[in-house]
Amino acid sequence: RVRLYVLLTEALCKRPILETAKLVLEGGADAIQLREKDKADGELLGLAKEVRALCHAHEALFFMNDRVDLAVLARADGVHLGQEDLPVGLARRIAGPKMIVGKSTHSLDELKAALAEGTDYIAVGAIFASPTKPQVACGGLELLHQAAAICDRPILAIGGIGADNAREVVAAGARGVAVCQAVIGQDDPAAAAKKIKKQIENI
């Protein structure tokens, strides 16, 4: 059911992080992933619990990036793994069978491997150039077409997606879009989220 999936990183927010999270949810985000690489564990766990509470108050899902241990402690709905993180099977041994496990992929080979691992959903990208991850090569809509043809699980498209191209990305085979600065880096995160959601909700 997730169409608009927002990555939340404090350093990229124009407003305080919890205010940003609240506004993003008011704008229609279906899920928030807390993506913080440099915070101390105790601080990150406290923040995760607060963001989770906001998500659940808005009937949205809450995901932790990378950290399966903190996802469990924060009672997150899911955890999102990168290519360098724990394999999906090991993450499930820690998290239990009910937690949603997603994985980032940047090629068809990585996507096939993630499917074989048993991931619940797959992020595919970067579709377009992304200021958040400039080192990741762009696969374009062609990568998305190819991924959709072989994937039997929900695909989230990521990388350089905003209100101007979200519709074509979903039309190309993505179930939803994962965005970061296009929403949290705006003066009005609620309006930015709402604008993207409007582009994709009826596709």
PDB file of C-alpha atoms in Angstrom:
ATOM      1  CA  ARG A   1       0.000   0.000   0.000  1.00  0.00           C
ATOM      2  CA  VAL A   2       3.026   2.316   0.174  1.00  0.00           C
ATOM      3  CA  ARG A   3       3.076   4.804  -2.676  1.00  0.00           C
ATOM      4  CA  LEU A   4       5.091   7.678  -1.159  1.00  0.00           C
ATOM      5  CA  TYR A   5       8.072   6.569   0.942  1.00  0.00           C
ATOM      6  CA  VAL A   6      10.133   9.391   2.445  1.00  0.00           C
ATOM      7  CA  LEU A   7      13.726   9.129   3.649  1.00  0.00           C
ATOM      8  CA  LEU A   8      14.300  11.282   6.713  1.00  0.00           C
ATOM      9  CA  THR A   9      17.808  12.609   7.442  1.00  0.00           C
ATOM     10  CA  GLU A  10      18.230  15.497   9.859  1.00  0.00           C
ATOM     11  CA  ALA A  11      21.098  17.179   8.001  1.00  0.00           C
ATOM     12  CA  LEU A  12      18.937  17.491   4.865  1.00  0.00           C
ATOM     13  CA  CYS A  13      15.836  18.889   6.603  1.00  0.00           C
ATOM     14  CA  LYS A  14      14.989  22.572   6.270  1.00  0.00           C
ATOM     15  CA  ARG A  15      12.974  22.394   9.507  1.00  0.00           C
ATOM     16  CA  PRO A  16      13.570  20.520  12.779  1.00  0.00           C
ATOM     17  CA  ILE A  17      13.491  16.790  12.098  1.00  0.00           C
ATOM     18  CA  LEU A  18      10.373  15.886  14.111  1.00  0.00           C
ATOM     19  CA  GLU A  19       8.460  18.845  12.688  1.00  0.00           C
ATOM     20  CA  THR A  20       9.541  17.729   9.220  1.00  0.00           C
ATOM     21  CA  ALA A  21       8.355  14.181   9.898  1.00  0.00           C
ATOM     22  CA  LYS A  22       4.963  15.435  11.065  1.00  0.00           C
ATOM     23  CA  LEU A  23       4.541  17.676   8.011  1.00  0.00           C
ATOM     24  CA  VAL A  24       5.606  14.900   5.626  1.00  0.00           C
ATOM     25  CA  LEU A  25       2.955  12.625   7.127  1.00  0.00           C
ATOM     26  CA  GLU A  26       0.324  15.359   6.949  1.00  0.00           C
ATOM     27  CA  GLY A  27       1.233  15.703   3.259  1.00  0.00           C
ATOM     28  CA  GLY A  28       0.347  12.069   2.641  1.00  0.00           C
ATOM     29  CA  ALA A  29       3.519  10.013   3.094  1.00  0.00           C
ATOM     30  CA  ASP A  30       2.676   6.326   3.513  1.00  0.00           C
ATOM     31  CA  ALA A  31       6.011   5.470   5.117  1.00  0.00           C
ATOM     32  CA  ILE A  32       9.066   7.158   6.600  1.00  0.00           C
ATOM     33  CA  GLN A  33      12.527   5.632   6.693  1.00  0.00           C
ATOM     34  CA  LEU A  34      14.845   7.105   9.324  1.00  0.00           C
ATOM     35  CA  ARG A  35      18.250   7.315   7.680  1.00  0.00           C
ATOM     36  CA  GLU A  36      20.947   8.555  10.056  1.00  0.00           C
ATOM     37  CA  LYS A  37      24.490   7.258   9.669  1.00  0.00           C
ATOM     38  CA  ASP A  38      26.336   9.270  12.314  1.00  0.00           C
ATOM     39  CA  LYS A  39      24.171   9.535  15.429  1.00  0.00           C
ATOM     40  CA  ALA A  40      25.088   7.676  18.614  1.00  0.00           C
ATOM     41  CA  ASP A  41      22.962   4.576  19.198  1.00  0.00           C
ATOM     42  CA  GLY A  42      21.110   5.950  22.224  1.00  0.00           C
ATOM     43  CA  GLU A  43      20.200   9.199  20.482  1.00  0.00           C
ATOM     44  CA  LEU A  44      19.159   7.362  17.330  1.00  0.00           C
ATOM     45  CA  LEU A  45      16.954   4.920  19.238  1.00  0.00           C
ATOM     46  CA  GLY A  46      15.190   7.783  21.024  1.00  0.00           C
ATOM     47  CA  LEU A  47      14.602   9.584  17.739  1.00  0.00           C
ATOM     48  CA  ALA A  48      13.385   6.369  16.109  1.00  0.00           C
ATOM     49  CA  LYS A  49      10.759   5.872  18.800  1.00  0.00           C
ATOM     50  CA  GLU A  50       9.489   9.435  18.336  1.00  0.00           C
ATOM     51  CA  VAL A  51       9.284   9.143  14.552  1.00  0.00           C
ATOM     52  CA  ARG A  52       7.586   5.758  14.866  1.00  0.00           C
ATOM     53  CA  ALA A  53       4.944   7.279  17.152  1.00  0.00           C
ATOM     54  CA  LEU A  54       4.286  10.033  14.608  1.00  0.00           C
ATOM     55  CA  CYS A  55       4.024   7.503  11.783  1.00  0.00           C
ATOM     56  CA  HIS A  56       1.555   5.325  13.631  1.00  0.00           C
ATOM     57  CA  ALA A  57      -0.537   8.334  14.651  1.00  0.00           C
ATOM     58  CA  HIS A  58      -0.922   9.003  10.907  1.00  0.00           C
ATOM     59  CA  GLU A  59      -1.448   5.309  10.007  1.00  0.00           C
ATOM     60  CA  ALA A  60       1.870   5.220   8.159  1.00  0.00           C
ATOM     61  CA  LEU A  61       4.689   2.682   8.358  1.00  0.00           C
ATOM     62  CA  PHE A  62       8.041   3.316  10.032  1.00  0.00           C
ATOM     63  CA  PHE A  63      11.317   1.876   8.733  1.00  0.00           C
ATOM     64  CA  MET A  64      14.863   1.995  10.063  1.00  0.00           C
ATOM     65  CA  ASN A  65      17.758   2.233   7.648  1.00  0.00           C
ATOM     66  CA  ASP A  66      20.471  -0.424   8.027  1.00  0.00           C
ATOM     67  CA  ARG A  67      20.160  -1.043  11.767  1.00  0.00           C
ATOM     68  CA  VAL A  68      18.190  -4.222  12.390  1.00  0.00           C
ATOM     69  CA  ASP A  69      18.981  -4.127  16.107  1.00  0.00           C
ATOM     70  CA  LEU A  70      17.569  -0.635  16.569  1.00  0.00           C
ATOM     71  CA  ALA A  71      14.591  -1.463  14.349  1.00  0.00           C
ATOM     72  CA  VAL A  72      13.674  -4.225  16.792  1.00  0.00           C
ATOM     73  CA  LEU A  73      14.184  -2.038  19.870  1.00  0.00           C
ATOM     74  CA  ALA A  74      12.155   0.815  18.357  1.00  0.00           C
ATOM     75  CA  ARG A  75       9.413  -1.620  17.277  1.00  0.00           C
ATOM     76  CA  ALA A  76       9.709  -0.436  13.694  1.00  0.00           C
ATOM     77  CA  ASP A  77       7.460  -1.867  11.008  1.00  0.00           C
ATOM     78  CA  GLY A  78      10.439  -2.613   8.840  1.00  0.00           C
ATOM     79  CA  VAL A  79      14.142  -2.285   8.136  1.00  0.00           C
ATOM     80  CA  HIS A  80      15.803  -1.252   4.883  1.00  0.00           C
ATOM     81  CA  LEU A  81      19.109  -2.862   3.939  1.00  0.00           C
ATOM     82  CA  GLY A  82      21.810  -1.701   1.572  1.00  0.00           C
ATOM     83  CA  GLN A  83      24.133  -3.883  -0.466  1.00  0.00           C
ATOM     84  CA  GLU A  84      26.790  -3.751   2.261  1.00  0.00           C
ATOM     85  CA  ASP A  85      24.423  -4.536   5.136  1.00  0.00           C
ATOM     86  CA  LEU A  86      23.367  -7.872   6.633  1.00  0.00           C
ATOM     87  CA  PRO A  87      21.866 -10.429   4.262  1.00  0.00           C
ATOM     88  CA  VAL A  88      18.072 -10.576   4.383  1.00  0.00           C
ATOM     89  CA  GLY A  89      18.073 -14.024   5.998  1.00  0.00           C
ATOM     90  CA  LEU A  90      20.264 -12.918   8.908  1.00  0.00           C
ATOM     91  CA  ALA A  91      18.216  -9.748   9.345  1.00  0.00           C
ATOM     92  CA  ARG A  92      15.085 -11.877   9.674  1.00  0.00           C
ATOM     93  CA  ARG A  93      16.727 -14.042  12.321  1.00  0.00           C
ATOM     94  CA  ILE A  94      17.220 -10.900  14.406  1.00  0.00           C
ATOM     95  CA  ALA A  95      13.994  -9.103  13.521  1.00  0.00           C
ATOM     96  CA  GLY A  96      11.568 -12.007  13.457  1.00  0.00           C
ATOM     97  CA  PRO A  97       9.138 -13.049  10.723  1.00  0.00           C
ATOM     98  CA  LYS A  98       6.729 -10.121  11.027  1.00  0.00           C
ATOM     99  CA  MET A  99       9.115  -7.278  10.268  1.00  0.00           C
ATOM    100  CA  ILE A 100       9.141  -5.994   6.679  1.00  0.00           C
ATOM    101  CA  VAL A 101      12.597  -6.240   5.114  1.00  0.00           C
ATOM    102  CA  GLY A 102      13.503  -4.197   2.049  1.00  0.00           C
ATOM    103  CA  LYS A 103      16.715  -3.956   0.069  1.00  0.00           C
ATOM    104  CA  SER A 104      18.391  -1.441  -2.231  1.00  0.00           C
ATOM    105  CA  THR A 105      19.447  -2.623  -5.679  1.00  0.00           C
ATOM    106  CA  HIS A 106      21.237  -0.821  -8.486  1.00  0.00           C
ATOM    107  CA  SER A 107      21.263  -3.455 -11.237  1.00  0.00           C
ATOM    108  CA  LEU A 108      19.307  -6.464 -12.442  1.00  0.00           C
ATOM    109  CA  ASP A 109      21.895  -8.812 -10.933  1.00  0.00           C
ATOM    110  CA  GLU A 110      21.487  -7.198  -7.514  1.00  0.00           C
ATOM    111  CA  LEU A 111      17.709  -7.319  -7.885  1.00  0.00           C
ATOM    112  CA  LYS A 112      17.770 -11.050  -8.720  1.00  0.00           C
ATOM    113  CA  ALA A 113      19.991 -11.700  -5.712  1.00  0.00           C
ATOM    114  CA  ALA A 114      17.654  -9.748  -3.431  1.00  0.00           C
ATOM    115  CA  LEU A 115      14.666 -11.722  -4.714  1.00  0.00           C
ATOM    116  CA  ALA A 116      16.509 -14.961  -4.000  1.00  0.00           C
ATOM    117  CA  GLU A 117      17.225 -13.742  -0.453  1.00  0.00           C
ATOM    118  CA  GLY A 118      13.502 -13.302   0.130  1.00  0.00           C
ATOM    119  CA  THR A 119      13.243  -9.554   0.528  1.00  0.00           C
ATOM    120  CA  ASP A 120       9.684  -8.193   0.907  1.00  0.00           C
ATOM    121  CA  TYR A 121      10.160  -5.171  -1.354  1.00  0.00           C
ATOM    122  CA  ILE A 122      12.960  -3.815  -3.506  1.00  0.00           C
ATOM    123  CA  ALA A 123      14.245  -0.289  -4.025  1.00  0.00           C
ATOM    124  CA  VAL A 124      15.544   0.186  -7.570  1.00  0.00           C
ATOM    125  CA  GLY A 125      17.765   3.092  -8.545  1.00  0.00           C
ATOM    126  CA  ALA A 126      19.139   5.520  -8.996  1.00  0.00           C
ATOM    127  CA  ILE A 127      16.552   6.157 -11.687  1.00  0.00           C
ATOM    128  CA  PHE A 128      17.705   9.744 -12.211  1.00  0.00           C
ATOM    129  CA  ALA A 129      20.699  11.683 -10.896  1.00  0.00           C
ATOM    130  CA  SER A 130      20.400  12.170  -7.149  1.00  0.00           C
ATOM    131  CA  PRO A 131      22.111  14.838  -5.028  1.00  0.00           C
ATOM    132  CA  THR A 132      21.815  12.490  -2.038  1.00  0.00           C
ATOM    133  CA  LYS A 133      23.898   9.730  -3.677  1.00  0.00           C
ATOM    134  CA  PRO A 134      25.868  11.259  -6.558  1.00  0.00           C
ATOM    135  CA  GLN A 135      28.183   8.213  -6.704  1.00  0.00           C
ATOM    136  CA  VAL A 136      25.375   5.843  -7.750  1.00  0.00           C
ATOM    137  CA  ALA A 137      25.026   5.348 -11.507  1.00  0.00           C
ATOM    138  CA  CYS A 138      21.646   6.166 -13.058  1.00  0.00           C
ATOM    139  CA  GLY A 139      19.728   3.288 -14.576  1.00  0.00           C
ATOM    140  CA  GLY A 140      16.922   5.409 -15.936  1.00  0.00           C
ATOM    141  CA  LEU A 141      13.434   4.218 -16.741  1.00  0.00           C
ATOM    142  CA  GLU A 142      14.889   1.329 -18.727  1.00  0.00           C
ATOM    143  CA  LEU A 143      16.242  -0.261 -15.533  1.00  0.00           C
ATOM    144  CA  LEU A 144      12.808   0.131 -13.990  1.00  0.00           C
ATOM    145  CA  HIS A 145      11.076  -1.506 -16.986  1.00  0.00           C
ATOM    146  CA  GLN A 146      13.483  -4.430 -16.830  1.00  0.00           C
ATOM    147  CA  ALA A 147      13.116  -4.782 -13.064  1.00  0.00           C
ATOM    148  CA  ALA A 148       9.314  -4.752 -13.228  1.00  0.00           C
ATOM    149  CA  ALA A 149       9.375  -7.509 -15.858  1.00  0.00           C
ATOM    150  CA  ILE A 150      11.114  -9.981 -13.533  1.00  0.00           C
ATOM    151  CA  CYS A 151      10.079  -8.832 -10.050  1.00  0.00           C
ATOM    152  CA  ASP A 152       7.110 -10.359  -8.234  1.00  0.00           C
ATOM    153  CA  ARG A 153       7.396  -8.033  -5.233  1.00  0.00           C
ATOM    154  CA  PRO A 154       6.672  -4.320  -4.802  1.00  0.00           C
ATOM    155  CA  ILE A 155       9.250  -1.997  -6.340  1.00  0.00           C
ATOM    156  CA  LEU A 156      10.077   1.427  -4.958  1.00  0.00           C
ATOM    157  CA  ALA A 157      11.873   3.660  -7.441  1.00  0.00           C
ATOM    158  CA  ILE A 158      14.537   5.900  -5.928  1.00  0.00           C
ATOM    159  CA  GLY A 159      16.942   8.559  -7.136  1.00  0.00           C
ATOM    160  CA  GLY A 160      16.206  12.049  -8.372  1.00  0.00           C
ATOM    161  CA  ILE A 161      12.427  11.647  -8.161  1.00  0.00           C
ATOM    162  CA  GLY A 162      10.089  14.583  -7.574  1.00  0.00           C
ATOM    163  CA  ALA A 163       6.686  15.891  -8.592  1.00  0.00           C
ATOM    164  CA  ASP A 164       7.869  16.481 -12.164  1.00  0.00           C
ATOM    165  CA  ASN A 165       8.744  12.849 -12.900  1.00  0.00           C
ATOM    166  CA  ALA A 166       7.009  10.689 -10.257  1.00  0.00           C
ATOM    167  CA  ARG A 167       4.120   9.851 -12.554  1.00  0.00           C
ATOM    168  CA  GLU A 168       6.300   8.461 -15.362  1.00  0.00           C
ATOM    169  CA  VAL A 169       8.299   6.426 -12.838  1.00  0.00           C
ATOM    170  CA  VAL A 170       5.182   4.707 -11.497  1.00  0.00           C
ATOM    171  CA  ALA A 171       3.868   4.219 -15.021  1.00  0.00           C
ATOM    172  CA  ALA A 172       7.146   2.456 -15.836  1.00  0.00           C
ATOM    173  CA  GLY A 173       6.497  -0.229 -13.242  1.00  0.00           C
ATOM    174  CA  ALA A 174       7.205   1.073  -9.744  1.00  0.00           C
ATOM    175  CA  ARG A 175       4.600   0.539  -7.029  1.00  0.00           C
ATOM    176  CA  GLY A 176       5.741   3.737  -5.346  1.00  0.00           C
ATOM    177  CA  VAL A 177       8.516   6.306  -5.113  1.00  0.00           C
ATOM    178  CA  ALA A 178      11.150   6.863  -2.454  1.00  0.00           C
ATOM    179  CA  VAL A 179      12.142  10.494  -2.092  1.00  0.00           C
ATOM    180  CA  CYS A 180      14.365  12.545   0.165  1.00  0.00           C
ATOM    181  CA  GLN A 181      15.373  16.137  -0.580  1.00  0.00           C
ATOM    182  CA  ALA A 182      12.407  16.645  -2.916  1.00  0.00           C
ATOM    183  CA  VAL A 183      10.291  16.646   0.254  1.00  0.00           C
ATOM    184  CA  ILE A 184      12.345  17.101   3.433  1.00  0.00           C
ATOM    185  CA  GLY A 185      14.627  19.724   1.882  1.00  0.00           C
ATOM    186  CA  GLN A 186      11.722  22.003   0.958  1.00  0.00           C
ATOM    187  CA  ASP A 187      10.388  24.982   2.904  1.00  0.00           C
ATOM    188  CA  ASP A 188       6.959  23.307   3.046  1.00  0.00           C
ATOM    189  CA  PRO A 189       7.447  19.529   3.307  1.00  0.00           C
ATOM    190  CA  ALA A 190       3.697  18.903   3.567  1.00  0.00           C
ATOM    191  CA  ALA A 191       2.967  20.697   0.293  1.00  0.00           C
ATOM    192  CA  ALA A 192       5.905  18.967  -1.418  1.00  0.00           C
ATOM    193  CA  ALA A 193       4.696  15.532  -0.272  1.00  0.00           C
ATOM    194  CA  LYS A 194       1.136  16.291  -1.290  1.00  0.00           C
ATOM    195  CA  LYS A 195       2.231  17.392  -4.770  1.00  0.00           C
ATOM    196  CA  ILE A 196       4.119  14.140  -5.398  1.00  0.00           C
ATOM    197  CA  LYS A 197       1.361  11.977  -3.933  1.00  0.00           C
ATOM    198  CA  LYS A 198      -1.194  13.636  -6.210  1.00  0.00           C
ATOM    199  CA  GLN A 199       0.863  12.673  -9.251  1.00  0.00           C
ATOM    200  CA  ILE A 200       0.875   8.957  -8.448  1.00  0.00           C
ATOM    201  CA  GLU A 201      -2.156   8.093  -6.343  1.00  0.00           C
ATOM    202  CA  ASN A 202      -4.457   7.230  -9.261  1.00  0.00           C
ATOM    203  CA  ILE A 203      -1.999   5.199 -11.346  1.00  0.00           C
TER     204      ILE A 203
END
